[in-house]
PDB file of C-alpha atoms in Angstrom:
ATOM      1  CA  MET A   1     -10.688   3.762 -12.561  1.00 91.00           C
ATOM      2  CA  HIS A   2     -10.185   7.492 -12.897  1.00 95.00           C
ATOM      3  CA  ASN A   3     -10.907   8.728 -16.383  1.00 95.00           C
ATOM      4  CA  ARG A   4      -7.287  10.028 -16.781  1.00 97.00           C
ATOM      5  CA  ASN A   5      -5.792   6.736 -15.839  1.00 96.00           C
ATOM      6  CA  LYS A   6      -3.668   5.366 -18.644  1.00 94.00           C
ATOM      7  CA  HIS A   7      -4.661   1.852 -17.749  1.00 93.00           C
ATOM      8  CA  LEU A   8      -8.409   2.469 -17.911  1.00 92.00           C
ATOM      9  CA  ASN A   9      -8.907   0.060 -20.804  1.00 90.00           C
ATOM     10  CA  GLY A  10      -6.713  -2.764 -19.461  1.00 88.00           C
ATOM     11  CA  TYR A  11      -3.221  -3.921 -20.463  1.00 90.00           C
ATOM     12  CA  ASP A  12      -1.912  -3.869 -24.024  1.00 92.00           C
ATOM     13  CA  LEU A  13       0.387  -6.878 -23.568  1.00 94.00           C
ATOM     14  CA  LYS A  14       1.759  -6.603 -27.148  1.00 93.00           C
ATOM     15  CA  LYS A  15       2.926  -3.066 -26.429  1.00 95.00           C
ATOM     16  CA  LEU A  16       4.293  -4.062 -22.982  1.00 96.00           C
ATOM     17  CA  LYS A  17       6.284  -6.943 -24.464  1.00 94.00           C
ATOM     18  CA  SER A  18       7.704  -4.629 -27.055  1.00 95.00           C
ATOM     19  CA  ALA A  19       8.785  -2.119 -24.402  1.00 96.00           C
ATOM     20  CA  TYR A  20      10.179  -4.687 -21.998  1.00 96.00           C
ATOM     21  CA  LYS A  21      11.322  -8.073 -23.233  1.00 95.00           C
ATOM     22  CA  GLY A  22      11.450  -9.556 -19.753  1.00 94.00           C
ATOM     23  CA  LEU A  23       7.666  -9.736 -19.701  1.00 96.00           C
ATOM     24  CA  SER A  24       7.471 -12.240 -22.565  1.00 94.00           C
ATOM     25  CA  SER A  25       8.266 -15.373 -20.518  1.00 94.00           C
ATOM     26  CA  HIS A  26       5.504 -14.567 -18.026  1.00 95.00           C
ATOM     27  CA  ILE A  27       2.567 -14.353 -20.487  1.00 93.00           C
ATOM     28  CA  ILE A  28       0.212 -17.292 -20.415  1.00 93.00           C
ATOM     29  CA  GLN A  29      -2.918 -18.260 -22.220  1.00 89.00           C
ATOM     30  CA  ASN A  30      -6.311 -18.217 -20.478  1.00 87.00           C
ATOM     31  CA  ASN A  31      -9.437 -18.831 -22.540  1.00 85.00           C
ATOM     32  CA  GLN A  32      -7.305 -18.260 -25.644  1.00 82.00           C
ATOM     33  CA  LYS A  33      -6.340 -14.785 -24.436  1.00 88.00           C
ATOM     34  CA  ASP A  34      -2.897 -13.555 -23.339  1.00 89.00           C
ATOM     35  CA  THR A  35      -2.578 -12.770 -19.661  1.00 93.00           C
ATOM     36  CA  ILE A  36      -0.243 -13.400 -16.745  1.00 92.00           C
ATOM     37  CA  ASP A  37      -0.479 -15.508 -13.608  1.00 90.00           C
ATOM     38  CA  PHE A  38      -1.549 -12.944 -11.008  1.00 87.00           C
ATOM     39  CA  SER A  39      -0.782 -15.338  -8.208  1.00 86.00           C
ATOM     40  CA  ASN A  40       2.915 -15.432  -9.185  1.00 89.00           C
ATOM     41  CA  PRO A  41       4.905 -12.591  -7.520  1.00 89.00           C
ATOM     42  CA  LYS A  42       7.598 -12.636 -10.239  1.00 92.00           C
ATOM     43  CA  SER A  43       4.986 -12.301 -12.967  1.00 93.00           C
ATOM     44  CA  VAL A  44       3.274  -9.408 -11.124  1.00 92.00           C
ATOM     45  CA  LEU A  45       6.608  -7.682 -10.658  1.00 94.00           C
ATOM     46  CA  GLU A  46       7.532  -8.019 -14.361  1.00 95.00           C
ATOM     47  CA  LEU A  47       4.110  -6.740 -15.440  1.00 96.00           C
ATOM     48  CA  ASN A  48       4.381  -3.628 -13.315  1.00 95.00           C
ATOM     49  CA  LYS A  49       7.997  -3.101 -14.466  1.00 96.00           C
ATOM     50  CA  ALA A  50       6.774  -3.250 -18.073  1.00 97.00           C
ATOM     51  CA  LEU A  51       4.075  -0.662 -17.322  1.00 97.00           C
ATOM     52  CA  LEU A  52       6.547   1.776 -15.802  1.00 97.00           C
ATOM     53  CA  ILE A  53       8.942   1.421 -18.701  1.00 97.00           C
ATOM     54  CA  ALA A  54       6.212   1.650 -21.411  1.00 96.00           C
ATOM     55  CA  ASP A  55       4.043   4.342 -19.919  1.00 96.00           C
ATOM     56  CA  TYR A  56       6.137   6.354 -17.443  1.00 96.00           C
ATOM     57  CA  LYS A  57       9.458   6.758 -19.279  1.00 95.00           C
ATOM     58  CA  LEU A  58      11.650   4.812 -16.958  1.00 97.00           C
ATOM     59  CA  LYS A  59      14.860   3.221 -18.288  1.00 96.00           C
ATOM     60  CA  TYR A  60      15.500   1.217 -15.103  1.00 96.00           C
ATOM     61  CA  TRP A  61      13.353   0.124 -12.181  1.00 96.00           C
ATOM     62  CA  GLN A  62      14.070  -2.543  -9.632  1.00 95.00           C
ATOM     63  CA  PRO A  63      12.593  -2.711  -6.087  1.00 93.00           C
ATOM     64  CA  THR A  64      14.494  -4.403  -3.287  1.00 92.00           C
ATOM     65  CA  PRO A  65      14.081  -8.226  -3.052  1.00 87.00           C
ATOM     66  CA  ASN A  66      10.765  -9.326  -1.407  1.00 82.00           C
ATOM     67  CA  SER A  67       9.580  -5.692  -1.138  1.00 79.00           C
ATOM     68  CA  LEU A  68       6.068  -4.610  -1.959  1.00 80.00           C
ATOM     69  CA  CYS A  69       5.422  -4.621  -5.698  1.00 83.00           C
ATOM     70  CA  PRO A  70       3.017  -1.743  -6.394  1.00 86.00           C
ATOM     71  CA  ALA A  71       0.102  -2.262  -8.722  1.00 91.00           C
ATOM     72  CA  VAL A  72       0.731   0.658 -11.131  1.00 95.00           C
ATOM     73  CA  PRO A  73      -2.882   1.220 -12.191  1.00 94.00           C
ATOM     74  CA  GLY A  74      -4.133   1.542  -8.630  1.00 94.00           C
ATOM     75  CA  ARG A  75      -1.302   3.810  -7.628  1.00 95.00           C
ATOM     76  CA  ALA A  76      -1.960   6.024 -10.667  1.00 97.00           C
ATOM     77  CA  ASP A  77      -5.614   6.327  -9.546  1.00 96.00           C
ATOM     78  CA  TYR A  78      -4.441   7.849  -6.203  1.00 97.00           C
ATOM     79  CA  ILE A  79      -2.264  10.408  -8.003  1.00 98.00           C
ATOM     80  CA  HIS A  80      -5.074  11.411 -10.305  1.00 98.00           C
ATOM     81  CA  HIS A  81      -7.655  11.768  -7.487  1.00 98.00           C
ATOM     82  CA  LEU A  82      -5.041  13.769  -5.512  1.00 98.00           C
ATOM     83  CA  ALA A  83      -4.740  16.081  -8.574  1.00 98.00           C
ATOM     84  CA  ASP A  84      -8.481  16.662  -8.497  1.00 98.00           C
ATOM     85  CA  LEU A  85      -8.416  17.340  -4.792  1.00 98.00           C
ATOM     86  CA  LEU A  86      -5.671  19.953  -5.212  1.00 98.00           C
ATOM     87  CA  ALA A  87      -7.789  21.574  -7.904  1.00 98.00           C
ATOM     88  CA  THR A  88     -10.619  22.251  -5.324  1.00 97.00           C
ATOM     89  CA  THR A  89      -8.368  24.725  -3.541  1.00 96.00           C
ATOM     90  CA  ASN A  90      -6.800  26.120  -6.690  1.00 97.00           C
ATOM     91  CA  ASN A  91      -9.789  27.705  -8.415  1.00 97.00           C
ATOM     92  CA  GLY A  92     -10.785  24.479 -10.022  1.00 97.00           C
ATOM     93  CA  THR A  93      -7.500  24.071 -11.916  1.00 98.00           C
ATOM     94  CA  ILE A  94      -5.140  21.172 -11.361  1.00 98.00           C
ATOM     95  CA  PRO A  95      -1.820  22.573 -10.280  1.00 98.00           C
ATOM     96  CA  THR A  96       1.163  21.278 -12.273  1.00 98.00           C
ATOM     97  CA  GLY A  97       4.871  21.872 -12.351  1.00 98.00           C
ATOM     98  CA  LYS A  98       7.820  21.877 -10.006  1.00 96.00           C
ATOM     99  CA  GLU A  99       6.124  24.449  -7.730  1.00 97.00           C
ATOM    100  CA  VAL A 100       3.834  21.683  -6.460  1.00 98.00           C
ATOM    101  CA  LYS A 101       5.463  19.821  -3.578  1.00 98.00           C
ATOM    102  CA  ILE A 102       4.154  16.393  -2.416  1.00 98.00           C
ATOM    103  CA  LEU A 103       5.377  14.413   0.584  1.00 98.00           C
ATOM    104  CA  ASP A 104       5.109  10.675   0.129  1.00 98.00           C
ATOM    105  CA  ILE A 105       5.165   8.705   3.450  1.00 97.00           C
ATOM    106  CA  GLY A 106       6.676   5.204   3.157  1.00 94.00           C
ATOM    107  CA  THR A 107       7.806   5.682  -0.464  1.00 96.00           C
ATOM    108  CA  GLY A 108       9.576   2.298  -0.522  1.00 94.00           C
ATOM    109  CA  SER A 109      12.301   1.243  -2.958  1.00 95.00           C
ATOM    110  CA  SER A 110       9.747   1.490  -5.797  1.00 95.00           C
ATOM    111  CA  ILE A 111       9.159   5.286  -5.400  1.00 97.00           C
ATOM    112  CA  ILE A 112       5.914   4.534  -7.244  1.00 96.00           C
ATOM    113  CA  TYR A 113       3.892   7.576  -6.345  1.00 98.00           C
ATOM    114  CA  PRO A 114       6.734  10.037  -7.064  1.00 98.00           C
ATOM    115  CA  VAL A 115       7.409   8.361 -10.470  1.00 98.00           C
ATOM    116  CA  ILE A 116       3.779   8.590 -11.505  1.00 98.00           C
ATOM    117  CA  GLY A 117       3.145  12.078 -10.077  1.00 98.00           C
ATOM    118  CA  ALA A 118       6.338  13.457 -11.650  1.00 98.00           C
ATOM    119  CA  GLN A 119       5.475  11.985 -15.000  1.00 97.00           C
ATOM    120  CA  GLU A 120       1.772  12.858 -15.116  1.00 98.00           C
ATOM    121  CA  TYR A 121       1.835  16.332 -13.502  1.00 98.00           C
ATOM    122  CA  ASN A 122       5.523  17.304 -13.237  1.00 98.00           C
ATOM    123  CA  TRP A 123       5.236  17.584  -9.424  1.00 98.00           C
ATOM    124  CA  ASP A 124       8.262  17.487  -7.148  1.00 98.00           C
ATOM    125  CA  PHE A 125       8.333  14.873  -4.393  1.00 98.00           C
ATOM    126  CA  VAL A 126       9.985  14.196  -1.039  1.00 98.00           C
ATOM    127  CA  GLY A 127       9.769  10.426  -0.273  1.00 98.00           C
ATOM    128  CA  THR A 128      10.317   9.152   3.254  1.00 97.00           C
ATOM    129  CA  GLU A 129      11.231   5.656   4.349  1.00 95.00           C
ATOM    130  CA  ILE A 130      12.206   3.781   7.547  1.00 93.00           C
ATOM    131  CA  ASP A 131      14.072   0.918   5.844  1.00 92.00           C
ATOM    132  CA  ARG A 132      17.653   1.800   4.874  1.00 94.00           C
ATOM    133  CA  ALA A 133      17.875  -0.847   2.177  1.00 94.00           C
ATOM    134  CA  SER A 134      14.724   0.600   0.563  1.00 94.00           C
ATOM    135  CA  VAL A 135      16.197   4.069   0.626  1.00 96.00           C
ATOM    136  CA  HIS A 136      19.402   2.847  -0.971  1.00 97.00           C
ATOM    137  CA  GLN A 137      17.523   1.064  -3.764  1.00 96.00           C
ATOM    138  CA  ALA A 138      15.197   4.042  -4.239  1.00 97.00           C
ATOM    139  CA  GLU A 139      18.317   6.211  -4.777  1.00 98.00           C
ATOM    140  CA  VAL A 140      19.526   3.685  -7.381  1.00 97.00           C
ATOM    141  CA  ASN A 141      16.201   3.910  -9.188  1.00 97.00           C
ATOM    142  CA  VAL A 142      16.319   7.753  -9.157  1.00 98.00           C
ATOM    143  CA  ASN A 143      19.964   7.941 -10.280  1.00 97.00           C
ATOM    144  CA  LYS A 144      19.453   5.515 -13.195  1.00 97.00           C
ATOM    145  CA  ASN A 145      16.599   7.658 -14.539  1.00 97.00           C
ATOM    146  CA  ILE A 146      18.187  11.094 -15.146  1.00 95.00           C
ATOM    147  CA  TRP A 147      14.929  13.000 -15.343  1.00 96.00           C
ATOM    148  CA  LEU A 148      13.920  11.837 -11.822  1.00 97.00           C
ATOM    149  CA  LYS A 149      17.013  13.444 -10.160  1.00 96.00           C
ATOM    150  CA  LYS A 150      15.395  16.854 -10.061  1.00 95.00           C
ATOM    151  CA  LYS A 151      11.947  15.546  -9.143  1.00 98.00           C
ATOM    152  CA  ILE A 152      12.492  13.213  -6.202  1.00 98.00           C
ATOM    153  CA  LYS A 153      14.346  13.770  -2.903  1.00 98.00           C
ATOM    154  CA  LEU A 154      14.597  10.995  -0.297  1.00 98.00           C
ATOM    155  CA  ARG A 155      14.618  11.369   3.491  1.00 98.00           C
ATOM    156  CA  PHE A 156      15.339   8.509   5.936  1.00 97.00           C
ATOM    157  CA  GLN A 157      13.124   8.369   9.066  1.00 95.00           C
ATOM    158  CA  ASP A 158      15.398   6.948  11.717  1.00 94.00           C
ATOM    159  CA  ASP A 159      12.770   6.791  14.436  1.00 94.00           C
ATOM    160  CA  ARG A 160      10.180   4.139  13.724  1.00 89.00           C
ATOM    161  CA  GLU A 161       7.811   5.645  16.350  1.00 90.00           C
ATOM    162  CA  LYS A 162       7.491   8.867  14.335  1.00 94.00           C
ATOM    163  CA  ILE A 163       5.997   9.804  11.010  1.00 96.00           C
ATOM    164  CA  LEU A 164       6.534  13.515  10.322  1.00 98.00           C
ATOM    165  CA  ASP A 165       8.827  14.549  13.147  1.00 97.00           C
ATOM    166  CA  GLY A 166      12.367  14.803  11.845  1.00 96.00           C
ATOM    167  CA  ILE A 167      11.095  14.662   8.278  1.00 97.00           C
ATOM    168  CA  ILE A 168       9.438  18.035   7.787  1.00 98.00           C
ATOM    169  CA  PHE A 169      11.994  20.847   7.988  1.00 97.00           C
ATOM    170  CA  PRO A 170      11.161  24.390   9.058  1.00 97.00           C
ATOM    171  CA  GLU A 171      11.521  25.683   5.476  1.00 97.00           C
ATOM    172  CA  ASP A 172       9.222  23.026   3.927  1.00 98.00           C
ATOM    173  CA  LYS A 173       5.883  23.717   2.436  1.00 98.00           C
ATOM    174  CA  PHE A 174       3.863  20.832   1.046  1.00 98.00           C
ATOM    175  CA  ASP A 175       0.769  20.994  -1.116  1.00 98.00           C
ATOM    176  CA  ALA A 176      -0.165  17.539   0.050  1.00 98.00           C
ATOM    177  CA  ILE A 177       0.932  14.442   1.889  1.00 98.00           C
ATOM    178  CA  MET A 178       0.050  11.049   0.536  1.00 98.00           C
ATOM    179  CA  CYS A 179       0.386   7.693   2.171  1.00 96.00           C
ATOM    180  CA  ASN A 180      -0.264   4.020   1.718  1.00 93.00           C
ATOM    181  CA  PRO A 181      -0.079   2.868   5.388  1.00 90.00           C
ATOM    182  CA  PRO A 182       0.757  -0.632   6.615  1.00 80.00           C
ATOM    183  CA  PHE A 183      -2.643  -2.363   6.723  1.00 60.00           C
ATOM    184  CA  PHE A 184      -2.203  -5.351   8.994  1.00 47.00           C
ATOM    185  CA  LYS A 185      -1.887  -5.337  12.797  1.00 47.00           C
ATOM    186  CA  SER A 186       0.630  -8.066  12.982  1.00 42.00           C
ATOM    187  CA  ARG A 187       2.532 -10.794  11.069  1.00 44.00           C
ATOM    188  CA  GLU A 188      -0.241 -13.276  11.997  1.00 46.00           C
ATOM    189  CA  ASP A 189      -3.020 -10.921  10.802  1.00 45.00           C
ATOM    190  CA  ASN A 190      -1.086 -10.406   7.520  1.00 44.00           C
ATOM    191  CA  TRP A 191      -0.677 -14.157   6.952  1.00 38.00           C
ATOM    192  CA  THR A 192      -4.310 -15.094   7.696  1.00 49.00           C
ATOM    193  CA  LYS A 193      -5.729 -12.495   5.256  1.00 43.00           C
ATOM    194  CA  SER A 194      -3.035 -13.244   2.634  1.00 44.00           C
ATOM    195  CA  THR A 195      -3.848 -16.999   2.731  1.00 44.00           C
ATOM    196  CA  LYS A 196      -7.470 -16.285   2.073  1.00 47.00           C
ATOM    197  CA  LYS A 197      -6.658 -14.039  -0.846  1.00 47.00           C
ATOM    198  CA  PHE A 198      -4.262 -16.482  -2.323  1.00 42.00           C
ATOM    199  CA  GLN A 199      -6.753 -19.370  -2.036  1.00 48.00           C
ATOM    200  CA  ASN A 200      -9.300 -17.184  -3.900  1.00 53.00           C
ATOM    201  CA  LEU A 201      -6.883 -16.631  -6.702  1.00 45.00           C
ATOM    202  CA  LYS A 202      -5.964 -20.298  -6.869  1.00 48.00           C
ATOM    203  CA  LYS A 203      -9.663 -21.268  -6.554  1.00 51.00           C
ATOM    204  CA  GLY A 204      -9.148 -23.378  -3.440  1.00 51.00           C
ATOM    205  CA  THR A 205      -6.179 -25.490  -4.516  1.00 50.00           C
ATOM    206  CA  GLU A 206      -3.686 -26.879  -1.951  1.00 50.00           C
ATOM    207  CA  ALA A 207      -0.786 -24.748  -3.192  1.00 49.00           C
ATOM    208  CA  PRO A 208       1.257 -23.096  -0.394  1.00 48.00           C
ATOM    209  CA  THR A 209       0.392 -19.439   0.216  1.00 41.00           C
ATOM    210  CA  VAL A 210       2.414 -16.866  -1.734  1.00 46.00           C
ATOM    211  CA  GLN A 211       1.793 -13.043  -1.463  1.00 49.00           C
ATOM    212  CA  ASN A 212       1.492 -12.074  -5.052  1.00 48.00           C
ATOM    213  CA  PHE A 213       2.606  -8.479  -4.355  1.00 46.00           C
ATOM    214  CA  ALA A 214       5.218  -9.529  -1.719  1.00 52.00           C
ATOM    215  CA  GLY A 215       6.153  -6.859   0.892  1.00 49.00           C
ATOM    216  CA  LEU A 216       8.617  -6.170   3.645  1.00 48.00           C
ATOM    217  CA  PRO A 217       7.379  -6.323   7.253  1.00 47.00           C
ATOM    218  CA  ASN A 218       7.313  -2.526   7.652  1.00 45.00           C
ATOM    219  CA  GLU A 219       5.286  -2.236   4.419  1.00 42.00           C
ATOM    220  CA  LEU A 220       2.641  -4.728   5.539  1.00 45.00           C
ATOM    221  CA  TRP A 221       2.037  -4.332   9.314  1.00 41.00           C
ATOM    222  CA  CYS A 222       2.500  -2.097  12.286  1.00 54.00           C
ATOM    223  CA  PRO A 223       1.015  -2.238  15.809  1.00 70.00           C
ATOM    224  CA  GLY A 224      -2.607  -1.376  15.562  1.00 73.00           C
ATOM    225  CA  GLY A 225      -2.650  -1.581  11.691  1.00 82.00           C
ATOM    226  CA  GLU A 226      -3.751   1.199   9.434  1.00 91.00           C
ATOM    227  CA  LYS A 227      -6.176   2.756  11.901  1.00 92.00           C
ATOM    228  CA  ALA A 228      -3.407   3.365  14.458  1.00 92.00           C
ATOM    229  CA  PHE A 229      -1.044   4.566  11.791  1.00 93.00           C
ATOM    230  CA  ILE A 230      -3.446   7.086  10.270  1.00 96.00           C
ATOM    231  CA  THR A 231      -4.503   8.271  13.702  1.00 96.00           C
ATOM    232  CA  GLN A 232      -0.880   9.189  14.443  1.00 95.00           C
ATOM    233  CA  LEU A 233      -0.717  10.820  11.013  1.00 97.00           C
ATOM    234  CA  ILE A 234      -3.681  12.987  11.890  1.00 97.00           C
ATOM    235  CA  TYR A 235      -2.018  14.197  15.161  1.00 97.00           C
ATOM    236  CA  ASP A 236       1.302  14.795  13.353  1.00 97.00           C
ATOM    237  CA  SER A 237      -0.312  16.710  10.594  1.00 98.00           C
ATOM    238  CA  GLN A 238      -1.996  19.009  13.040  1.00 97.00           C
ATOM    239  CA  LYS A 239       1.412  19.919  14.491  1.00 97.00           C
ATOM    240  CA  TYR A 240       2.634  20.923  10.977  1.00 98.00           C
ATOM    241  CA  LYS A 241      -0.586  22.447   9.746  1.00 97.00           C
ATOM    242  CA  LYS A 242       1.148  25.711   8.783  1.00 97.00           C
ATOM    243  CA  GLN A 243       3.339  23.756   6.351  1.00 98.00           C
ATOM    244  CA  ILE A 244       0.818  21.311   4.864  1.00 98.00           C
ATOM    245  CA  LYS A 245      -2.260  22.124   2.734  1.00 98.00           C
ATOM    246  CA  TRP A 246      -3.785  18.632   2.467  1.00 98.00           C
ATOM    247  CA  THR A 247      -2.980  15.395   4.247  1.00 98.00           C
ATOM    248  CA  THR A 248      -4.267  12.255   2.567  1.00 98.00           C
ATOM    249  CA  SER A 249      -4.062   8.558   3.168  1.00 98.00           C
ATOM    250  CA  LEU A 250      -5.369   5.387   1.624  1.00 96.00           C
ATOM    251  CA  VAL A 251      -7.905   3.564   3.882  1.00 95.00           C
ATOM    252  CA  SER A 252      -8.201  -0.063   2.953  1.00 90.00           C
ATOM    253  CA  SER A 253     -10.950  -1.048   5.531  1.00 90.00           C
ATOM    254  CA  LYS A 254     -14.141   0.944   5.362  1.00 92.00           C
ATOM    255  CA  ASP A 255     -14.691   0.079   9.070  1.00 93.00           C
ATOM    256  CA  ASN A 256     -11.784   2.399   9.936  1.00 94.00           C
ATOM    257  CA  LEU A 257     -13.337   5.421   8.362  1.00 96.00           C
ATOM    258  CA  LYS A 258     -15.820   6.334  11.090  1.00 97.00           C
ATOM    259  CA  PRO A 259     -13.315   6.302  14.031  1.00 96.00           C
ATOM    260  CA  LEU A 260     -10.798   8.240  11.906  1.00 97.00           C
ATOM    261  CA  ILE A 261     -13.336  10.872  10.918  1.00 98.00           C
ATOM    262  CA  SER A 262     -14.375  11.154  14.545  1.00 98.00           C
ATOM    263  CA  VAL A 263     -10.809  12.022  15.509  1.00 97.00           C
ATOM    264  CA  LEU A 264     -10.672  14.694  12.737  1.00 98.00           C
ATOM    265  CA  GLU A 265     -13.991  16.193  13.775  1.00 98.00           C
ATOM    266  CA  TYR A 266     -13.098  16.214  17.462  1.00 97.00           C
ATOM    267  CA  HIS A 267      -9.953  18.194  16.586  1.00 97.00           C
ATOM    268  CA  LYS A 268     -11.971  20.521  14.335  1.00 98.00           C
ATOM    269  CA  ALA A 269     -10.394  19.828  10.918  1.00 98.00           C
ATOM    270  CA  ALA A 270     -11.414  22.600   8.532  1.00 98.00           C
ATOM    271  CA  GLN A 271     -12.411  20.081   5.764  1.00 98.00           C
ATOM    272  CA  ILE A 272     -12.670  16.369   5.459  1.00 98.00           C
ATOM    273  CA  GLU A 273     -13.074  14.494   2.172  1.00 98.00           C
ATOM    274  CA  ILE A 274     -13.638  10.807   1.383  1.00 98.00           C
ATOM    275  CA  ILE A 275     -12.696   9.830  -2.200  1.00 98.00           C
ATOM    276  CA  GLU A 276     -13.937   6.441  -3.392  1.00 95.00           C
ATOM    277  CA  MET A 277     -11.715   4.388  -5.705  1.00 93.00           C
ATOM    278  CA  GLU A 278     -12.524   1.173  -7.451  1.00 87.00           C
ATOM    279  CA  GLN A 279     -10.330  -1.122  -9.579  1.00 79.00           C
ATOM    280  CA  GLY A 280     -12.216  -4.184 -10.679  1.00 74.00           C
ATOM    281  CA  GLN A 281     -13.576  -5.893  -7.596  1.00 76.00           C
ATOM    282  CA  LYS A 282     -11.275  -4.027  -5.306  1.00 80.00           C
ATOM    283  CA  LYS A 283     -12.605  -0.989  -3.486  1.00 86.00           C
ATOM    284  CA  MET A 284     -10.451   1.532  -1.694  1.00 90.00           C
ATOM    285  CA  ARG A 285     -10.880   5.035  -0.437  1.00 96.00           C
ATOM    286  CA  ILE A 286      -8.753   8.063   0.219  1.00 97.00           C
ATOM    287  CA  LEU A 287      -9.268  10.007   3.431  1.00 98.00           C
ATOM    288  CA  ALA A 288      -8.207  13.649   3.041  1.00 98.00           C
ATOM    289  CA  TRP A 289      -8.245  16.528   5.463  1.00 98.00           C
ATOM    290  CA  ARG A 290      -6.872  19.991   6.013  1.00 98.00           C
ATOM    291  CA  TRP A 291      -6.609  22.112   9.087  1.00 98.00           C
ATOM    292  CA  GLU A 292      -6.803  25.621   7.613  1.00 94.00           C
TER     293      GLU A 292
END
């Protein structure tokens, strides 16, 4: 994990139970140590809720039912690496404060990146979303945490074929775009890979597959998967290059990096960066580019 990540040394379950009583009933014993059942979606949700309440000053947080439950430590890593990236074009100093504007594509009802970025660096965010129920619940989460009202604005994308069109206004200037794109190509692709992951967690038992982080269809898959989504983001970002300094996206599959970089190089991106991230056995990377 990033060296500024609050969760670098694991979870302090005693502290988390004290901050959020709802976590207590989800703590189990494994090898005489307190933990939670990471194959249980409800337990995963309650753990991440406890982290947001204990470490990010939320009074209330509730995502829409069955929506993607973000793993807070991994999301925090993206924020901290983005801060380091912004420092490279700011004389080596991480920019902080409300003057820094970040656009979060697919913010979801959890508004997880805006919450962490606003708390850690006092950045201002615009979060976009294509699901109306998620926008509504995101607004509830903002309104029930008074300090978030001045930090997060939400914009509904009513055209599912578009990413930035209709979202970036003529007066907008963003220091960065961030995005956790839908990974899977289809419902079937999602279920096949989720079943394999679940069986690994359950060590091959016959229990029916459950996605431990849940997720709505628009959060999990789109035609062509993440490669197609990020390719469109590349083309869109080029159209708005005067209004965006950096565009970034998580890339889950390393096999998608080469074709995406080829698109950026073909269109003569001014700078391309690949930022490696690792949480336990999980490896991810951020693809970042700028046009000017």
